[in-house]
Amino acid sequence: MKKVLLVTASLIALGAAAPALAADLAARPYTKAPPMVAAVYDWSGFYIGANGGYGTSHNCWTNTAVGGVPFTPASEGCHDADGGTIGGQVGYRWQAGNWVFGLEAQGNWADFNGSNPSNLIVLGGVNRTKIDAFGLFTGQVGYAANNVLFYVKGGAAVTNNTYEGLFAGTVLDRAEETRWGGTVGAGVEYAFAPNWSFGVEYNHLFMGTNNYNFTGVAFVGNSRNDDIKQDADLVTARINYRFGGPVIGKY
């Protein structure tokens, strides 16, 4: 009985002392809630992708010689060679703040065709241009608004061309050459996943004027020489996969 009374008395004493002990404990310090973290897309890294779209090339022919004999240049007229294109691109970008810098190489198959009646060859004479491939080697400067990138680009361009003279639907002479020039362009790209982006791009190609030696198809030897001035416009949709880390946190 004495033990029971002793335990009961001890519990009562501890209960009375608890408020005093609690008062002596230091108050719990206030901890500020962590700030919200905004996800920011990082455009840095290597990427590879595909593109497809439409292109048109403007070509003006000027005859400068026939059979190797030069004479006063005479215009044969102009035409547009247009059609579809599909290809791919590979590049690298690095981001500094909101600014994005990059290098890219693009190669495309093309099916650009066009023709016009020659001003010099009467009764069925036609000049025709075909472009079956082109390439772009460019630098980029862009501004990133998180996962949306606006950019301009410029550099070198190359087109693979076949030029033909026809008479009554039959090819009489031909010249084939890869020609180099320059390009400028602009585009916008949207990152819809951590490593995937979709964009639309426009490029203008300045290919200058080259002189071509046409060779006869049905006969051997030089048929004529023409200066051909060329430029082109391209509009393509693009999809890219970027090799790199996920978005980064920014406080």
mmCIF file of C-alpha atoms in Angstrom:
data_model
loop_
_atom_site.group_PDB
_atom_site.id
_atom_site.type_symbol
_atom_site.label_atom_id
_atom_site.label_comp_id
_atom_site.label_asym_id
_atom_site.label_seq_id
_atom_site.Cartn_x
_atom_site.Cartn_y
_atom_site.Cartn_z
ATOM 1 C CA MET A 1 0.000 0.000 0.000
ATOM 2 C CA LYS A 2 2.869 2.316 0.823
ATOM 3 C CA LYS A 3 4.369 1.667 -2.626
ATOM 4 C CA VAL A 4 1.118 2.607 -4.348
ATOM 5 C CA LEU A 5 0.862 5.834 -2.360
ATOM 6 C CA LEU A 6 4.493 6.653 -3.158
ATOM 7 C CA VAL A 7 4.061 6.170 -6.950
ATOM 8 C CA THR A 8 0.828 8.199 -6.916
ATOM 9 C CA ALA A 9 2.509 11.040 -5.058
ATOM 10 C CA SER A 10 5.427 11.009 -7.479
ATOM 11 C CA LEU A 11 3.133 11.234 -10.537
ATOM 12 C CA ILE A 12 1.260 14.168 -8.980
ATOM 13 C CA ALA A 13 4.538 15.947 -8.315
ATOM 14 C CA LEU A 14 5.774 15.426 -11.878
ATOM 15 C CA GLY A 15 2.473 16.706 -13.270
ATOM 16 C CA ALA A 16 2.785 19.859 -11.215
ATOM 17 C CA ALA A 17 6.388 20.414 -12.276
ATOM 18 C CA ALA A 18 5.799 19.877 -16.032
ATOM 19 C CA PRO A 19 4.454 23.399 -16.796
ATOM 20 C CA ALA A 20 7.416 24.945 -15.067
ATOM 21 C CA LEU A 21 9.882 22.793 -16.980
ATOM 22 C CA ALA A 22 8.149 23.607 -20.264
ATOM 23 C CA ALA A 23 8.401 27.312 -19.508
ATOM 24 C CA ASP A 24 12.151 26.958 -19.046
ATOM 25 C CA LEU A 25 12.621 25.410 -22.550
ATOM 26 C CA ALA A 26 13.713 27.751 -25.357
ATOM 27 C CA ALA A 27 11.060 28.674 -27.926
ATOM 28 C CA ARG A 28 11.295 26.797 -31.271
ATOM 29 C CA PRO A 29 13.059 29.031 -33.804
ATOM 30 C CA TYR A 30 11.054 30.266 -36.867
ATOM 31 C CA THR A 31 12.209 28.744 -40.127
ATOM 32 C CA LYS A 32 11.411 30.568 -43.386
ATOM 33 C CA ALA A 33 9.776 28.406 -46.030
ATOM 34 C CA PRO A 34 12.100 27.594 -48.959
ATOM 35 C CA PRO A 35 11.583 29.783 -52.021
ATOM 36 C CA MET A 36 9.729 28.505 -55.041
ATOM 37 C CA VAL A 37 11.969 27.009 -57.743
ATOM 38 C CA ALA A 38 11.240 27.923 -61.369
ATOM 39 C CA ALA A 39 12.202 25.412 -64.030
ATOM 40 C CA VAL A 40 14.395 26.980 -66.728
ATOM 41 C CA TYR A 41 15.153 25.216 -70.004
ATOM 42 C CA ASP A 42 18.831 24.950 -70.912
ATOM 43 C CA TRP A 43 19.512 24.962 -74.693
ATOM 44 C CA SER A 44 23.168 23.931 -74.321
ATOM 45 C CA GLY A 45 24.384 20.700 -75.902
ATOM 46 C CA PHE A 46 24.719 18.715 -79.102
ATOM 47 C CA TYR A 47 21.564 18.041 -81.109
ATOM 48 C CA ILE A 48 20.470 16.097 -84.171
ATOM 49 C CA GLY A 49 17.235 16.350 -86.085
ATOM 50 C CA ALA A 50 15.188 16.167 -89.265
ATOM 51 C CA ASN A 51 13.472 18.783 -91.407
ATOM 52 C CA GLY A 52 11.133 19.046 -94.354
ATOM 53 C CA GLY A 53 9.368 21.726 -96.314
ATOM 54 C CA TYR A 54 9.284 23.758 -99.519
ATOM 55 C CA GLY A 55 11.829 25.668 -101.571
ATOM 56 C CA THR A 56 12.002 27.805 -104.664
ATOM 57 C CA SER A 57 15.010 28.918 -106.691
ATOM 58 C CA HIS A 58 15.058 31.841 -109.135
ATOM 59 C CA ASN A 59 17.364 31.305 -112.121
ATOM 60 C CA CYS A 60 18.217 33.789 -114.892
ATOM 61 C CA TRP A 61 20.163 32.591 -117.964
ATOM 62 C CA THR A 62 22.346 34.821 -120.156
ATOM 63 C CA ASN A 63 23.998 33.348 -123.255
ATOM 64 C CA THR A 64 27.641 34.414 -123.686
ATOM 65 C CA ALA A 65 28.980 32.032 -126.372
ATOM 66 C CA VAL A 66 27.898 29.440 -128.940
ATOM 67 C CA GLY A 67 30.204 26.592 -129.918
ATOM 68 C CA GLY A 68 33.016 28.237 -127.984
ATOM 69 C CA VAL A 69 32.709 31.518 -129.924
ATOM 70 C CA PRO A 70 31.920 34.424 -127.559
ATOM 71 C CA PHE A 71 29.647 37.280 -128.496
ATOM 72 C CA THR A 72 27.635 40.039 -126.858
ATOM 73 C CA PRO A 73 25.706 38.546 -123.884
ATOM 74 C CA ALA A 74 22.004 38.046 -124.575
ATOM 75 C CA SER A 75 19.308 37.180 -122.039
ATOM 76 C CA GLU A 76 17.543 33.841 -122.456
ATOM 77 C CA GLY A 77 15.009 34.626 -119.716
ATOM 78 C CA CYS A 78 14.321 33.572 -116.120
ATOM 79 C CA HIS A 79 12.299 30.908 -114.327
ATOM 80 C CA ASP A 80 11.612 29.544 -110.850
ATOM 81 C CA ALA A 81 12.530 25.968 -109.917
ATOM 82 C CA ASP A 82 10.461 24.877 -106.919
ATOM 83 C CA GLY A 83 9.335 21.796 -105.023
ATOM 84 C CA GLY A 84 9.668 19.840 -101.818
ATOM 85 C CA THR A 85 12.686 19.054 -99.673
ATOM 86 C CA ILE A 86 13.581 16.743 -96.784
ATOM 87 C CA GLY A 87 16.799 16.343 -94.831
ATOM 88 C CA GLY A 88 18.574 16.512 -91.519
ATOM 89 C CA GLN A 89 20.728 18.726 -89.344
ATOM 90 C CA VAL A 90 23.320 18.375 -86.602
ATOM 91 C CA GLY A 91 24.694 21.104 -84.390
ATOM 92 C CA TYR A 92 25.844 22.373 -81.027
ATOM 93 C CA ARG A 93 24.506 25.241 -78.887
ATOM 94 C CA TRP A 94 25.718 26.873 -75.705
ATOM 95 C CA GLN A 95 23.700 29.251 -73.534
ATOM 96 C CA ALA A 96 24.927 32.288 -71.580
ATOM 97 C CA GLY A 97 22.090 33.881 -69.649
ATOM 98 C CA ASN A 98 19.287 34.338 -72.140
ATOM 99 C CA TRP A 99 21.651 34.363 -75.127
ATOM 100 C CA VAL A 100 22.222 31.203 -77.138
ATOM 101 C CA PHE A 101 25.050 30.663 -79.646
ATOM 102 C CA GLY A 102 25.412 27.754 -82.018
ATOM 103 C CA LEU A 103 26.936 26.056 -85.043
ATOM 104 C CA GLU A 104 24.973 23.830 -87.430
ATOM 105 C CA ALA A 105 25.393 21.732 -90.580
ATOM 106 C CA GLN A 106 22.315 20.851 -92.637
ATOM 107 C CA GLY A 107 21.979 18.586 -95.660
ATOM 108 C CA ASN A 108 18.818 18.119 -97.757
ATOM 109 C CA TRP A 109 17.535 16.197 -100.714
ATOM 110 C CA ALA A 110 15.455 18.408 -102.985
ATOM 111 C CA ASP A 111 13.129 18.174 -105.960
ATOM 112 C CA PHE A 112 13.162 21.719 -107.336
ATOM 113 C CA ASN A 113 12.266 21.937 -111.034
ATOM 114 C CA GLY A 114 11.409 24.802 -113.364
ATOM 115 C CA SER A 115 11.770 25.998 -116.956
ATOM 116 C CA ASN A 116 11.025 28.782 -119.426
ATOM 117 C CA PRO A 117 11.027 29.172 -123.220
ATOM 118 C CA SER A 118 14.389 30.548 -124.321
ATOM 119 C CA ASN A 119 14.353 34.039 -125.789
ATOM 120 C CA LEU A 120 17.059 32.944 -128.264
ATOM 121 C CA ILE A 121 15.969 29.448 -129.274
ATOM 122 C CA VAL A 122 12.701 29.699 -131.223
ATOM 123 C CA LEU A 123 10.146 27.031 -132.095
ATOM 124 C CA GLY A 124 10.226 24.955 -128.927
ATOM 125 C CA GLY A 125 13.545 25.849 -127.296
ATOM 126 C CA VAL A 126 13.349 25.565 -123.471
ATOM 127 C CA ASN A 127 15.837 26.065 -120.632
ATOM 128 C CA ARG A 128 15.323 23.941 -117.511
ATOM 129 C CA THR A 129 16.849 23.964 -114.005
ATOM 130 C CA LYS A 130 16.861 21.081 -111.509
ATOM 131 C CA ILE A 131 18.161 21.246 -107.925
ATOM 132 C CA ASP A 132 18.388 17.826 -106.266
ATOM 133 C CA ALA A 133 20.338 18.683 -103.094
ATOM 134 C CA PHE A 134 21.590 21.563 -100.983
ATOM 135 C CA GLY A 135 23.573 22.127 -97.796
ATOM 136 C CA LEU A 136 23.880 24.890 -95.208
ATOM 137 C CA PHE A 137 26.816 25.514 -92.846
ATOM 138 C CA THR A 138 25.854 28.263 -90.426
ATOM 139 C CA GLY A 139 26.437 30.035 -87.145
ATOM 140 C CA GLN A 140 23.501 31.019 -84.924
ATOM 141 C CA VAL A 141 22.734 33.755 -82.411
ATOM 142 C CA GLY A 142 19.500 33.459 -80.452
ATOM 143 C CA TYR A 143 17.519 34.723 -77.474
ATOM 144 C CA ALA A 144 15.816 32.221 -75.186
ATOM 145 C CA ALA A 145 12.580 32.945 -73.353
ATOM 146 C CA ASN A 146 12.810 29.804 -71.213
ATOM 147 C CA ASN A 147 11.763 26.974 -73.559
ATOM 148 C CA VAL A 148 11.178 29.195 -76.614
ATOM 149 C CA LEU A 149 14.196 30.168 -78.718
ATOM 150 C CA PHE A 150 14.270 32.956 -81.315
ATOM 151 C CA TYR A 151 17.372 33.006 -83.516
ATOM 152 C CA VAL A 152 19.064 34.311 -86.644
ATOM 153 C CA LYS A 153 21.692 32.444 -88.645
ATOM 154 C CA GLY A 154 24.138 32.935 -91.481
ATOM 155 C CA GLY A 155 26.970 31.220 -93.300
ATOM 156 C CA ALA A 156 27.749 29.197 -96.416
ATOM 157 C CA ALA A 157 25.342 27.417 -98.773
ATOM 158 C CA VAL A 158 25.837 24.864 -101.535
ATOM 159 C CA THR A 159 23.408 23.627 -104.214
ATOM 160 C CA ASN A 160 23.700 20.726 -106.644
ATOM 161 C CA ASN A 161 22.311 21.747 -110.047
ATOM 162 C CA THR A 162 21.509 20.317 -113.451
ATOM 163 C CA TYR A 163 20.892 22.803 -116.290
ATOM 164 C CA GLU A 164 19.415 21.541 -119.552
ATOM 165 C CA GLY A 165 18.456 22.908 -122.933
ATOM 166 C CA LEU A 166 15.511 21.180 -124.631
ATOM 167 C CA PHE A 167 14.104 21.367 -128.127
ATOM 168 C CA ALA A 168 10.684 19.910 -128.868
ATOM 169 C CA GLY A 169 10.833 18.077 -125.520
ATOM 170 C CA THR A 170 14.220 16.434 -126.191
ATOM 171 C CA VAL A 171 17.316 17.311 -124.136
ATOM 172 C CA LEU A 172 19.966 18.784 -126.471
ATOM 173 C CA ASP A 173 22.650 19.976 -124.052
ATOM 174 C CA ARG A 174 23.403 19.896 -120.354
ATOM 175 C CA ALA A 175 25.636 21.362 -117.632
ATOM 176 C CA GLU A 176 25.948 19.948 -114.115
ATOM 177 C CA GLU A 177 27.744 21.597 -111.206
ATOM 178 C CA THR A 178 27.781 22.089 -107.472
ATOM 179 C CA ARG A 179 27.872 25.788 -106.697
ATOM 180 C CA TRP A 180 28.683 27.663 -103.480
ATOM 181 C CA GLY A 181 27.194 30.829 -102.063
ATOM 182 C CA GLY A 182 25.935 32.355 -98.834
ATOM 183 C CA THR A 183 22.799 32.168 -96.717
ATOM 184 C CA VAL A 184 20.971 34.137 -94.025
ATOM 185 C CA GLY A 185 17.930 32.978 -92.111
ATOM 186 C CA ALA A 186 15.793 33.129 -88.993
ATOM 187 C CA GLY A 187 13.704 30.730 -86.970
ATOM 188 C CA VAL A 188 11.799 29.999 -83.794
ATOM 189 C CA GLU A 189 12.030 26.762 -81.809
ATOM 190 C CA TYR A 190 9.852 25.434 -78.986
ATOM 191 C CA ALA A 191 11.049 22.822 -76.496
ATOM 192 C CA PHE A 192 8.013 20.648 -75.737
ATOM 193 C CA ALA A 193 9.952 18.074 -73.653
ATOM 194 C CA PRO A 194 13.267 18.069 -71.728
ATOM 195 C CA ASN A 195 15.268 16.959 -74.804
ATOM 196 C CA TRP A 196 12.864 17.511 -77.724
ATOM 197 C CA SER A 197 12.073 20.688 -79.649
ATOM 198 C CA PHE A 198 10.074 21.684 -82.716
ATOM 199 C CA GLY A 199 10.706 24.710 -84.909
ATOM 200 C CA VAL A 200 10.027 26.592 -88.121
ATOM 201 C CA GLU A 201 12.830 28.207 -90.141
ATOM 202 C CA TYR A 202 13.280 30.455 -93.191
ATOM 203 C CA ASN A 203 16.504 30.764 -95.216
ATOM 204 C CA HIS A 204 17.496 32.845 -98.225
ATOM 205 C CA LEU A 205 20.381 31.609 -100.387
ATOM 206 C CA PHE A 206 22.595 34.019 -102.343
ATOM 207 C CA MET A 207 24.239 31.839 -104.992
ATOM 208 C CA GLY A 208 25.608 34.571 -107.275
ATOM 209 C CA THR A 209 26.316 34.208 -111.006
ATOM 210 C CA ASN A 210 28.377 31.376 -112.534
ATOM 211 C CA ASN A 211 29.319 30.669 -116.144
ATOM 212 C CA TYR A 212 28.581 27.150 -117.412
ATOM 213 C CA ASN A 213 29.949 25.207 -120.361
ATOM 214 C CA PHE A 214 27.059 23.212 -121.867
ATOM 215 C CA THR A 215 27.898 19.902 -123.518
ATOM 216 C CA GLY A 216 25.769 18.350 -126.251
ATOM 217 C CA VAL A 217 23.775 15.232 -125.355
ATOM 218 C CA ALA A 218 23.111 14.032 -128.908
ATOM 219 C CA PHE A 219 26.485 15.272 -130.154
ATOM 220 C CA VAL A 220 30.006 15.629 -128.785
ATOM 221 C CA GLY A 221 31.462 18.983 -127.817
ATOM 222 C CA ASN A 222 30.577 22.371 -126.422
ATOM 223 C CA SER A 223 27.230 23.771 -127.537
ATOM 224 C CA ARG A 224 27.103 27.089 -125.685
ATOM 225 C CA ASN A 225 28.099 29.009 -122.554
ATOM 226 C CA ASP A 226 25.599 30.689 -120.232
ATOM 227 C CA ASP A 227 25.882 32.907 -117.179
ATOM 228 C CA ILE A 228 23.270 31.659 -114.699
ATOM 229 C CA LYS A 229 22.296 33.808 -111.728
ATOM 230 C CA GLN A 230 20.657 31.898 -108.885
ATOM 231 C CA ASP A 231 19.094 32.548 -105.499
ATOM 232 C CA ALA A 232 16.685 30.494 -103.422
ATOM 233 C CA ASP A 233 14.168 30.686 -100.585
ATOM 234 C CA LEU A 234 13.484 27.822 -98.171
ATOM 235 C CA VAL A 235 10.794 27.295 -95.527
ATOM 236 C CA THR A 236 11.137 24.187 -93.373
ATOM 237 C CA ALA A 237 9.686 22.619 -90.238
ATOM 238 C CA ARG A 238 12.244 21.003 -87.930
ATOM 239 C CA ILE A 239 12.364 18.590 -85.013
ATOM 240 C CA ASN A 240 15.491 18.201 -82.872
ATOM 241 C CA TYR A 241 16.708 15.886 -80.139
ATOM 242 C CA ARG A 242 19.233 17.472 -77.761
ATOM 243 C CA PHE A 243 21.835 15.380 -75.946
ATOM 244 C CA GLY A 244 22.149 16.907 -72.500
ATOM 245 C CA GLY A 245 20.727 17.237 -69.016
ATOM 246 C CA PRO A 246 17.181 18.181 -68.001
ATOM 247 C CA VAL A 247 15.939 21.674 -67.242
ATOM 248 C CA ILE A 248 17.761 23.443 -64.426
ATOM 249 C CA GLY A 249 16.322 25.076 -61.328
ATOM 250 C CA LYS A 250 16.496 28.831 -60.883
ATOM 251 C CA TYR A 251 15.590 30.691 -57.689
#
